[in-house]
Coordinates of N, CA and C in Angstrom, one line a residue:
M1 N 134.2 139.4 93.8 CA 132.5 138.9 93.8 C 132.1 138.6 92.4
K2 N 132.3 139.8 91.9 CA 131.7 140.0 90.3 C 132.4 138.7 89.6
E3 N 133.7 138.7 89.7 CA 134.7 137.6 89.1 C 134.1 136.2 89.3
K4 N 133.7 135.8 90.7 CA 133.0 134.6 90.9 C 131.8 134.3 90.4
V5 N 130.9 135.3 90.2 CA 129.7 135.0 89.6 C 130.1 134.9 88.2
D6 N 131.0 135.5 87.7 CA 131.2 135.5 86.0 C 131.5 133.9 85.8
N7 N 132.6 133.6 86.7 CA 132.8 131.9 86.7 C 131.9 131.2 86.6
I8 N 131.1 131.2 87.5 CA 129.9 130.3 87.8 C 129.2 130.4 86.4
K9 N 128.9 131.5 86.2 CA 128.0 131.7 84.7 C 128.7 130.7 83.4
K10 N 130.0 131.2 83.6 CA 130.8 130.5 82.7 C 130.9 128.9 82.7
F11 N 130.8 128.3 83.9 CA 131.0 127.0 84.1 C 129.6 126.3 83.8
L12 N 128.5 127.3 83.9 CA 126.9 126.5 83.8 C 126.8 126.7 82.5
K13 N 127.3 127.7 81.5 CA 127.1 127.8 80.1 C 127.9 126.5 79.4
E14 N 129.0 126.2 80.0 CA 130.1 125.3 79.2 C 129.6 123.8 79.6
N15 N 129.0 123.9 80.7 CA 128.6 122.4 81.3 C 127.1 121.9 81.1
Y16 N 126.3 123.0 80.8 CA 124.9 122.6 81.0 C 124.3 121.3 80.2
K17 N 125.0 120.9 79.3 CA 124.6 119.3 78.7 C 124.7 118.4 79.8
L18 N 125.6 118.6 80.5 CA 126.1 117.9 81.7 C 125.1 118.0 82.9
I19 N 125.1 119.2 83.2 CA 124.3 119.5 84.8 C 122.7 119.0 84.6
I20 N 122.1 119.3 83.1 CA 120.7 119.1 83.2 C 120.5 117.8 83.6
P21 N 121.1 116.7 82.9 CA 120.7 115.3 83.3 C 120.9 114.7 84.5
I22 N 122.2 115.5 85.3 CA 122.6 115.2 86.7 C 121.4 115.5 87.6
T23 N 121.0 117.0 87.2 CA 119.9 117.4 88.0 C 118.6 116.6 88.0
L24 N 118.2 116.2 86.6 CA 117.0 115.5 86.6 C 117.2 114.0 87.1
M25 N 118.3 113.5 87.0 CA 118.5 112.3 88.0 C 118.2 112.6 89.5
I26 N 118.7 113.5 90.1 CA 118.6 113.9 91.6 C 117.3 113.9 91.9
V27 N 116.6 114.8 90.8 CA 114.9 115.1 91.3 C 114.3 113.9 91.1
L28 N 114.7 113.0 90.1 CA 113.8 111.4 90.1 C 114.4 111.0 91.3
F29 N 115.4 110.7 91.8 CA 115.9 109.8 92.9 C 115.2 110.3 94.1
I30 N 115.1 111.6 94.5 CA 114.4 112.1 95.5 C 112.8 111.9 95.4
A31 N 112.2 111.9 94.2 CA 110.7 111.6 93.9 C 110.6 109.9 94.3
F32 N 111.5 109.1 93.8 CA 111.4 107.7 94.2 C 111.4 107.7 95.7
L33 N 112.5 108.3 96.2 CA 112.5 108.1 97.8 C 111.4 108.5 98.5
I34 N 110.6 109.5 98.1 CA 109.5 110.0 98.7 C 108.2 108.9 98.2
Y35 N 108.3 108.5 97.2 CA 107.1 107.4 96.7 C 107.6 106.2 97.7
Y36 N 108.6 105.6 97.9 CA 108.9 104.3 98.4 C 108.6 104.9 99.9
K37 N 108.6 105.9 100.6 CA 108.5 106.0 101.9 C 107.1 105.9 102.1
V38 N 106.3 106.6 101.3 CA 104.8 106.7 101.4 C 104.1 105.4 101.3
S39 N 104.9 104.6 99.9 CA 104.4 103.4 99.8 C 104.4 102.5 101.1
I40 N 105.6 102.3 101.4 CA 105.9 101.4 102.7 C 105.0 101.9 103.8
S41 N 104.6 103.3 104.2 CA 103.9 103.5 105.2 C 102.5 103.2 105.0
N42 N 102.1 103.0 103.8 CA 100.5 102.8 103.4 C 100.2 101.4 103.4
N43 N 101.5 100.7 103.3 CA 101.4 99.0 103.2 C 101.5 98.4 104.7
Y44 N 102.0 99.4 105.4 CA 102.8 98.9 106.9 C 101.1 98.3 107.5
H45 N 101.0 97.3 108.3 CA 100.2 97.0 109.1 C 100.4 95.9 110.0
I46 N 99.8 96.0 111.3 CA 100.1 94.8 112.4 C 98.9 94.0 112.5
D47 N 98.8 93.0 112.4 CA 97.8 91.9 112.6 C 97.7 91.3 114.0
T48 N 96.6 91.2 114.8 CA 96.2 90.7 115.9 C 95.2 89.9 115.9
E49 N 95.1 88.8 116.6 CA 93.8 87.7 116.8 C 93.3 88.2 117.9
E50 N 91.8 88.6 117.7 CA 91.1 89.0 119.0 C 89.7 88.1 118.9
K51 N 89.6 87.9 120.0 CA 88.2 87.4 120.7 C 87.0 88.3 120.7
V52 N 86.1 88.0 119.7 CA 85.0 89.0 119.8 C 83.6 88.3 119.5
Y53 N 82.5 89.2 119.6 CA 81.1 88.6 119.5 C 80.0 89.6 118.8
Q54 N 79.2 88.9 118.2 CA 78.1 89.7 117.6 C 76.8 89.1 117.8
Y55 N 75.8 89.8 118.0 CA 74.3 89.4 118.1 C 73.6 89.5 117.1
F56 N 73.2 88.4 116.3 CA 72.3 88.4 115.2 C 71.0 87.8 115.4
Y57 N 70.0 88.7 115.5 CA 68.6 88.5 115.9 C 68.8 88.3 117.5
D58 N 68.5 87.1 118.1 CA 68.7 86.9 119.4 C 69.9 85.9 119.8
K59 N 70.7 85.6 118.7 CA 71.7 84.6 118.9 C 72.9 85.0 118.9
K60 N 73.8 84.8 120.0 CA 75.1 85.5 120.1 C 76.1 84.5 119.5
Y61 N 77.0 85.0 118.5 CA 78.1 84.5 117.7 C 79.3 84.8 118.5
E62 N 80.2 83.9 119.1 CA 81.6 84.2 119.6 C 82.6 83.7 118.5
Y63 N 83.5 84.5 118.2 CA 84.6 83.9 117.2 C 86.0 84.6 117.4
T64 N 86.8 84.1 116.9 CA 88.3 84.7 116.6 C 88.3 85.7 115.3
A65 N 88.7 86.8 115.5 CA 89.1 87.5 114.2 C 90.5 88.1 114.0
T66 N 90.9 87.9 112.7 CA 92.2 88.8 112.5 C 92.1 90.2 112.2
I67 N 92.4 91.3 113.1 CA 92.4 92.5 112.8 C 93.9 93.3 112.4
S68 N 93.6 93.8 111.2 CA 94.5 94.4 110.8 C 94.7 96.0 111.0
K69 N 95.9 96.7 111.5 CA 95.8 98.0 111.9 C 97.0 98.7 111.3
N70 N 96.8 100.0 110.8 CA 98.1 100.7 110.2 C 98.7 101.3 111.2
K71 N 99.9 102.2 110.8 CA 100.9 102.6 112.0 C 100.0 103.8 113.0
K72 N 98.9 104.1 112.5 CA 98.0 105.2 113.2 C 96.9 104.3 113.9
G73 N 96.9 103.1 114.0 CA 95.9 102.5 114.7 C 94.6 102.2 114.1
V74 N 94.4 102.7 112.7 CA 93.4 102.6 112.1 C 93.1 101.1 111.8
I75 N 92.0 100.6 111.9 CA 91.6 99.5 111.2 C 91.4 99.3 109.6
I76 N 92.2 98.3 108.9 CA 92.4 98.5 107.5 C 91.5 97.0 107.0
D77 N 91.5 95.9 107.7 CA 90.9 94.8 107.7 C 90.6 94.0 108.8
F78 N 89.5 93.4 108.6 CA 88.8 92.4 109.5 C 88.4 91.3 109.2
K79 N 89.0 90.1 109.6 CA 88.7 88.7 108.9 C 88.3 87.7 109.9
P80 N 87.2 87.3 110.2 CA 86.6 86.2 111.0 C 87.3 85.0 110.6
Q81 N 87.6 84.0 111.2 CA 88.3 82.9 111.1 C 87.4 81.7 111.3
E82 N 86.8 81.7 112.4 CA 86.2 80.1 112.5 C 84.7 80.2 111.5
I83 N 84.2 81.2 111.4 CA 82.9 81.4 110.8 C 82.7 82.3 109.9
K84 N 81.9 82.1 108.9 CA 81.5 83.3 108.0 C 80.6 84.3 108.2
V85 N 81.1 85.5 108.3 CA 80.1 86.4 108.8 C 79.8 87.3 107.9
N86 N 78.5 87.7 107.7 CA 77.9 88.6 106.6 C 77.9 90.1 107.4
L87 N 78.8 91.0 107.5 CA 78.9 92.2 108.0 C 78.0 93.1 107.7
D88 N 77.2 93.6 108.7 CA 76.3 94.8 108.2 C 76.8 95.8 109.3
S89 N 75.7 96.4 109.7 CA 76.2 97.4 110.9 C 75.8 96.9 111.9
T90 N 75.6 96.0 112.3 CA 75.7 95.0 113.7 C 77.1 95.4 114.2
P91 N 77.1 95.7 115.5 CA 78.6 96.3 116.1 C 79.2 94.9 116.5
I92 N 80.5 95.1 116.7 CA 81.2 93.9 116.8 C 82.0 94.2 118.1
Y93 N 81.8 93.6 119.3 CA 82.3 93.7 120.7 C 83.6 92.7 120.6
Y94 N 84.5 93.5 121.6 CA 85.6 92.5 121.9 C 85.2 91.8 123.1
Q95 N 85.6 90.6 123.3 CA 85.0 89.8 124.5 C 85.5 90.3 125.7
K96 N 86.8 90.8 126.0 CA 87.4 91.2 127.3 C 88.0 92.4 127.1
K97 N 87.7 93.4 126.2 CA 88.0 94.8 126.3 C 86.9 95.7 126.2
N98 N 86.9 96.8 126.6 CA 86.1 97.8 126.2 C 86.2 98.7 124.9
I99 N 86.0 97.8 123.9 CA 86.1 98.3 122.5 C 85.1 97.6 121.6
V100 N 84.7 98.3 120.7 CA 83.5 98.0 120.0 C 83.8 98.4 118.5
I101 N 83.9 97.6 117.5 CA 84.1 98.0 116.2 C 82.7 98.2 115.3
L102 N 82.9 99.3 114.5 CA 81.4 99.5 113.8 C 81.8 99.3 112.3
P103 N 81.1 98.0 111.8 CA 81.6 97.4 110.6 C 81.3 98.3 109.3
K104 N 80.5 99.0 109.3 CA 79.9 99.9 108.2 C 79.9 101.3 108.4
D105 N 79.7 102.1 107.4 CA 79.7 103.5 107.5 C 78.4 103.9 108.7
M106 N 78.6 104.9 109.6 CA 77.6 105.4 110.4 C 77.7 107.0 110.4
S107 N 76.6 107.6 110.9 CA 76.4 108.8 110.9 C 76.6 109.1 112.4
V108 N 77.5 110.0 112.9 CA 77.6 110.4 114.1 C 76.8 111.7 114.4
V109 N 75.5 111.5 115.3 CA 74.8 112.7 115.7 C 75.3 113.3 116.9
M110 N 75.3 114.5 116.6 CA 75.5 115.3 117.7 C 74.5 116.5 118.4
P111 N 73.5 115.8 119.1 CA 72.5 116.8 119.7 C 72.9 117.9 120.4
T112 N 74.0 117.7 121.0 CA 74.3 119.4 121.8 C 75.3 120.2 120.9
L113 N 75.4 119.9 119.5 CA 75.5 120.8 118.5 C 74.7 120.9 117.4
S114 N 73.8 121.4 117.8 CA 72.6 121.8 116.9 C 71.9 120.6 116.2
C115 N 72.5 119.4 116.5 CA 72.1 118.0 115.9 C 73.0 117.7 114.6
A116 N 74.0 118.6 114.6 CA 75.0 118.2 113.6 C 75.1 116.5 113.3
E117 N 75.4 116.3 112.0 CA 75.7 114.8 111.6 C 77.1 114.9 110.9
Y118 N 78.0 113.6 111.2 CA 79.2 113.5 110.4 C 79.1 112.0 110.1
L119 N 80.1 111.6 108.9 CA 80.1 110.3 108.7 C 81.4 109.9 109.1
T120 N 81.4 108.6 109.8 CA 82.5 107.7 110.4 C 82.3 106.5 109.2
T121 N 83.8 106.3 109.0 CA 83.7 105.1 107.8 C 83.6 103.8 108.5
G122 N 83.4 102.7 107.8 CA 83.5 101.4 108.1 C 84.8 100.9 109.0
Y123 N 84.6 99.9 109.6 CA 85.7 99.6 110.8 C 86.4 100.7 111.7
S124 N 85.7 101.7 111.8 CA 86.0 102.7 113.0 C 85.5 102.0 114.2
Y125 N 86.3 102.5 115.1 CA 85.9 101.6 116.7 C 85.9 102.8 117.9
I126 N 85.3 102.4 118.9 CA 85.3 103.1 119.9 C 85.6 102.2 121.0
T127 N 86.5 103.2 121.8 CA 87.3 102.4 123.0 C 86.7 103.4 124.3
Y128 N 86.7 102.6 125.4 CA 86.3 103.4 126.8 C 87.5 103.3 127.4
Q129 N 88.1 104.1 128.2 CA 89.2 104.0 129.2 C 89.1 105.5 130.3
D130 N 88.9 105.2 131.3 CA 89.3 106.2 132.4 C 88.1 107.2 132.2
G131 N 86.8 106.7 131.9 CA 85.6 107.5 131.8 C 85.5 108.4 130.4
I132 N 86.4 108.2 129.5 CA 86.5 108.8 128.3 C 86.2 107.7 127.0
Y133 N 85.2 108.4 126.1 CA 85.1 107.3 125.0 C 85.6 107.8 123.8
N134 N 86.9 107.3 123.2 CA 87.4 107.7 121.9 C 87.0 107.0 120.7
L135 N 86.5 107.7 119.5 CA 86.5 107.3 118.2 C 87.6 107.5 117.4
T136 N 87.9 106.1 116.8 CA 89.3 106.2 116.1 C 88.7 105.7 114.3
T137 N 89.0 106.7 113.6 CA 88.6 106.0 112.1 C 89.7 106.8 111.3
N138 N 89.8 106.9 110.1 CA 90.8 107.5 109.2 C 90.7 108.8 109.4
R139 N 92.0 109.4 109.9 CA 92.3 110.6 110.2 C 91.6 111.5 111.3
Y140 N 91.2 110.6 112.2 CA 90.5 111.0 113.2 C 90.6 110.4 114.5
H141 N 90.9 110.8 115.6 CA 91.0 109.9 116.8 C 90.9 111.0 118.0
K142 N 89.5 111.1 118.4 CA 89.1 112.1 119.5 C 88.2 111.5 120.4
K143 N 87.8 112.1 121.4 CA 86.9 111.6 122.4 C 85.4 112.1 121.8
L144 N 84.4 111.4 122.3 CA 83.0 111.5 122.1 C 82.3 112.3 123.3
N145 N 81.8 113.1 123.0 CA 80.8 113.9 123.8 C 79.4 113.1 123.9
H146 N 78.4 113.9 124.0 CA 77.0 113.2 124.3 C 76.4 113.0 122.8
Y147 N 77.2 112.1 122.2 CA 76.6 111.9 120.8 C 76.3 110.4 120.9
F148 N 75.6 110.0 119.6 CA 75.3 108.8 119.3 C 75.5 108.3 117.7
L149 N 75.3 107.1 117.3 CA 75.8 106.7 116.1 C 74.5 105.8 115.5
Y150 N 73.9 106.3 114.4 CA 73.1 106.0 113.6 C 73.4 105.6 112.1
D151 N 73.0 104.3 111.7 CA 73.4 103.6 110.3 C 72.6 104.1 109.0
G152 N 71.7 105.2 109.5 CA 71.0 105.9 108.4 C 69.6 104.9 108.0
S153 N 69.1 103.6 108.8 CA 68.3 103.1 108.3 C 67.6 102.5 109.7
D154 N 68.1 101.5 110.4 CA 67.3 101.1 111.6 C 68.0 100.8 112.9
L155 N 69.4 101.0 112.9 CA 70.3 100.7 114.1 C 70.7 102.1 114.8
Y156 N 70.8 102.1 116.0 CA 71.0 103.4 116.8 C 72.2 103.0 118.0
F157 N 73.4 103.3 117.9 CA 74.1 102.9 118.9 C 74.5 104.0 120.0
F158 N 74.8 103.5 121.2 CA 74.6 104.8 122.3 C 76.1 104.5 123.3
I159 N 76.6 105.5 123.5 CA 77.9 105.4 124.4 C 77.6 105.9 125.9
E160 N 76.5 106.2 125.9 CA 76.2 106.5 127.5 C 74.7 106.1 127.7
P161 N 74.6 106.0 129.2 CA 73.2 105.5 129.3 C 72.0 106.2 129.2
V162 N 71.0 105.5 128.5 CA 69.7 106.0 127.8 C 68.6 105.2 128.4
T163 N 67.6 105.6 128.1 CA 66.2 105.1 128.4 C 65.5 104.7 127.4
L164 N 65.0 103.5 127.0 CA 64.2 103.1 125.9 C 62.5 103.0 126.3
T165 N 61.8 103.6 125.7 CA 60.5 103.4 125.9 C 59.9 103.0 124.9
I166 N 59.0 101.8 125.2 CA 58.2 101.2 124.3 C 57.0 100.4 124.9
N167 N 55.8 100.9 124.2 CA 54.5 100.4 124.8 C 54.4 100.9 126.3
E168 N 54.8 102.2 126.4 CA 54.8 102.8 127.9 C 55.7 102.0 128.9
E169 N 56.3 101.0 128.5 CA 57.6 100.3 129.4 C 58.8 101.1 129.3
Q170 N 59.7 101.5 130.4 CA 60.7 101.9 130.2 C 61.7 101.0 130.7
I171 N 62.8 100.9 129.7 CA 63.9 99.9 130.0 C 65.3 100.6 130.0
Q172 N 66.2 100.5 130.7 CA 67.2 101.2 131.2 C 68.5 100.7 130.4
L173 N 69.0 101.2 129.6 CA 70.1 100.8 128.7 C 71.3 101.1 129.1
T174 N 72.4 100.5 129.2 CA 73.8 100.7 129.8 C 74.8 101.2 128.6
P175 N 75.8 101.8 128.7 CA 76.7 102.2 127.7 C 77.1 101.3 127.0
F176 N 77.4 101.4 125.4 CA 77.7 100.7 124.5 C 76.5 99.7 124.2
S177 N 75.1 99.9 124.4 CA 74.0 99.6 124.0 C 73.6 100.0 122.6
Y178 N 72.8 99.1 121.9 CA 72.2 99.7 120.7 C 70.7 99.1 120.6
V179 N 70.1 99.6 119.5 CA 68.7 99.3 119.2 C 68.4 99.6 118.0
I180 N 67.7 98.6 117.5 CA 67.1 98.0 116.2 C 65.7 98.5 116.1
A181 N 65.3 99.4 115.2 CA 63.7 99.6 115.1 C 63.4 99.3 113.6
K182 N 62.5 98.2 113.3 CA 62.4 97.6 111.9 C 60.9 97.7 111.5
Y183 N 60.5 98.0 110.6 CA 59.1 97.9 110.0 C 57.9 98.8 110.8
N184 N 58.6 99.7 111.7 CA 57.6 100.0 112.9 C 56.7 99.2 113.7
K185 N 57.4 98.1 113.6 CA 56.6 96.7 114.4 C 57.3 96.1 115.4
Y186 N 58.5 96.0 115.0 CA 59.6 95.2 115.9 C 60.9 96.2 116.4
I187 N 61.1 96.0 117.8 CA 62.4 96.7 118.2 C 63.0 95.8 119.0
S188 N 64.2 95.8 118.6 CA 65.1 94.9 119.4 C 66.2 95.8 120.1
Y189 N 66.5 95.2 121.3 CA 67.6 96.3 121.8 C 68.8 94.8 122.4
Y190 N 70.0 95.4 122.6 CA 71.0 94.6 123.0 C 71.5 95.4 124.2
D191 N 71.5 95.1 125.5 CA 72.3 95.9 126.6 C 73.5 95.2 126.9
R192 N 74.5 96.1 126.6 CA 76.2 95.7 127.1 C 76.3 95.1 128.3
K193 N 75.9 95.7 129.5 CA 76.1 95.2 130.7 C 75.8 94.0 131.1
T194 N 74.4 93.8 130.7 CA 73.6 92.3 131.4 C 74.0 91.3 130.0
D195 N 74.5 91.6 128.9 CA 74.7 91.1 127.9 C 73.3 90.4 127.5
T196 N 72.4 91.1 127.3 CA 71.1 90.6 126.8 C 70.6 91.0 125.7
F197 N 69.8 90.4 124.6 CA 69.3 90.9 123.5 C 67.7 90.4 123.4
K198 N 66.9 91.2 123.1 CA 65.4 91.1 123.2 C 64.8 91.9 122.1
T199 N 63.6 91.1 121.6 CA 62.9 91.7 120.5 C 61.3 92.3 121.1
I200 N 60.7 93.3 121.1 CA 59.5 93.6 121.4 C 58.6 93.8 120.4
T201 N 57.4 93.2 120.3 CA 56.5 93.7 119.0 C 55.6 95.1 119.8
T202 N 55.7 96.0 118.9 CA 55.0 97.1 119.0 C 53.7 97.6 118.2
T203 N 52.7 98.1 118.4 CA 51.6 98.7 117.8 C 51.7 100.1 117.5
E204 N 52.5 100.7 118.5 CA 52.4 102.1 118.4 C 53.6 102.7 117.6
N205 N 53.7 104.0 117.6 CA 54.5 104.4 116.7 C 55.6 105.7 117.3
N206 N 55.6 105.5 118.7 CA 56.2 106.5 119.6 C 57.1 106.2 120.4
A207 N 58.0 105.0 119.9 CA 59.1 104.4 120.7 C 60.1 105.5 120.8
K208 N 60.8 105.5 121.6 CA 61.9 106.7 122.0 C 63.2 106.1 122.8
I209 N 64.1 106.7 122.7 CA 65.2 106.7 123.4 C 65.7 108.2 123.8
E210 N 65.9 108.2 125.3 CA 66.0 109.4 125.5 C 67.3 109.6 127.2
N211 N 67.7 110.9 127.1 CA 68.6 110.9 128.5 C 68.6 112.5 128.4
E212 N 69.3 112.9 129.5 CA 69.1 114.4 129.8 C 69.5 115.3 128.5
Y213 N 70.3 114.7 127.7 CA 70.6 115.5 126.5 C 69.9 115.4 125.1
Y214 N 69.0 114.5 124.8 CA 68.3 114.2 123.6 C 67.2 113.3 123.6
T215 N 66.2 113.4 122.8 CA 65.2 112.3 122.7 C 65.2 112.2 121.3
V216 N 65.3 110.7 121.1 CA 65.4 110.2 119.8 C 64.0 109.3 119.4
Y217 N 63.2 109.9 118.7 CA 61.9 108.9 118.2 C 62.6 107.7 117.2
I218 N 63.0 106.7 117.5 CA 63.5 105.8 116.9 C 62.3 105.0 115.8
S219 N 61.3 105.0 116.0 CA 60.1 104.5 115.0 C 60.0 105.5 113.9
K220 N 60.4 106.7 114.2 CA 60.0 107.7 113.2 C 61.5 108.4 112.5
D221 N 62.8 107.9 113.1 CA 63.9 108.4 112.8 C 64.2 110.0 113.0
T222 N 63.7 110.4 113.9 CA 63.8 111.8 114.2 C 64.2 112.2 115.6
I223 N 64.8 113.3 115.8 CA 65.2 113.7 117.2 C 64.9 115.0 117.4
D224 N 64.3 115.3 118.9 CA 63.6 116.5 119.3 C 64.9 117.6 119.7
Y225 N 64.9 118.5 118.9 CA 65.5 119.6 119.2 C 65.1 121.0 119.5
Q226 N 65.1 121.3 120.7 CA 64.4 122.4 121.2 C 62.9 122.4 120.9
G227 N 62.2 121.4 120.9 CA 60.8 121.3 120.7 C 60.2 120.8 119.3
T228 N 61.6 120.9 118.3 CA 60.9 120.6 116.8 C 61.7 119.3 116.6
N229 N 61.1 118.5 115.7 CA 61.5 117.1 115.3 C 62.4 117.5 113.9
I230 N 63.6 116.8 114.1 CA 64.4 116.8 113.0 C 64.6 115.6 112.3
I231 N 64.6 115.5 111.1 CA 64.7 113.9 110.4 C 66.1 113.6 110.1
L232 N 66.6 112.3 110.9 CA 67.7 112.0 110.6 C 68.3 111.8 109.3
T233 N 69.4 112.1 108.8 CA 70.0 111.7 107.5 C 69.9 110.2 107.3
S234 N 69.2 109.9 106.5 CA 69.2 108.4 105.8 C 70.4 108.1 104.9
D235 N 70.8 108.9 104.0 CA 71.7 108.6 102.9 C 73.0 109.4 103.6
I236 N 73.3 108.6 104.4 CA 74.8 109.1 105.2 C 75.8 109.3 104.4
K237 N 76.1 108.7 103.4 CA 77.2 109.0 102.5 C 77.3 110.4 102.0
N238 N 76.3 110.9 102.0 CA 76.5 112.5 101.6 C 77.1 113.4 102.6
L239 N 77.0 113.0 103.9 CA 77.7 113.6 105.1 C 79.2 113.9 105.0
N240 N 79.7 115.0 105.5 CA 81.3 115.2 105.5 C 81.5 114.2 106.7
T241 N 82.8 113.8 106.4 CA 83.3 112.9 107.2 C 83.6 113.6 108.5
I242 N 84.2 113.0 109.4 CA 84.0 113.4 110.9 C 85.4 114.1 111.1
D243 N 86.4 113.9 110.1 CA 87.6 114.8 110.3 C 87.4 116.1 109.8
K244 N 86.2 116.4 109.2 CA 86.1 117.6 108.9 C 85.3 118.7 109.9
K245 N 84.8 118.0 111.0 CA 84.5 118.6 112.0 C 85.5 119.6 112.7
D246 N 85.0 121.0 112.9 CA 85.8 121.8 113.8 C 86.2 121.4 115.0

């Protein structure tokens, strides 16, 4: 055994000038293979054409968009075809599927988890199937519980039925609906089931959205949590991304 070890040592000593460059070449080759595999994976995408629509003010725009997804099903690009669209936080709905795309960063507000907030990045999307709502974003694909989404400014998106109260009038909104509260004067809402968009003028400052899990004062951007009003985060880019949620 000692003789074999000595022979190996002798061989390495006599041939180290040859062994070092060969070893270096092998390391570089392995590094190249890893880089190539990662590069191919990152550049891989599938493009599909989808019929979608959005409401801007009270006008509905239906158009076709090319949607690019990577291997994990994450949307990496969105290109309208027939029209030019200035994408803001207005949700994008598939015309014939229970899918909605959130074009810009949003806060996922979790009233049942002490009103925690997490960031979901632009082009995240929510699907509904068999009674479950799933959120897909970079490094995250899980179901949503009794949460809602907020763009940090005016728009609230709800995945479950809620009641909107304005000027003491109660309006029932279905899942995948959203509300926009601007200037504490105009409140617009879109109801997914009836496919209607309406704007109401209000002189009050107590418009709210509620269900059995939360009450949100949309004119004040606050949420009632156990009798205390908590201000929702406006600078949502400072939030941790939702994949950091335990």
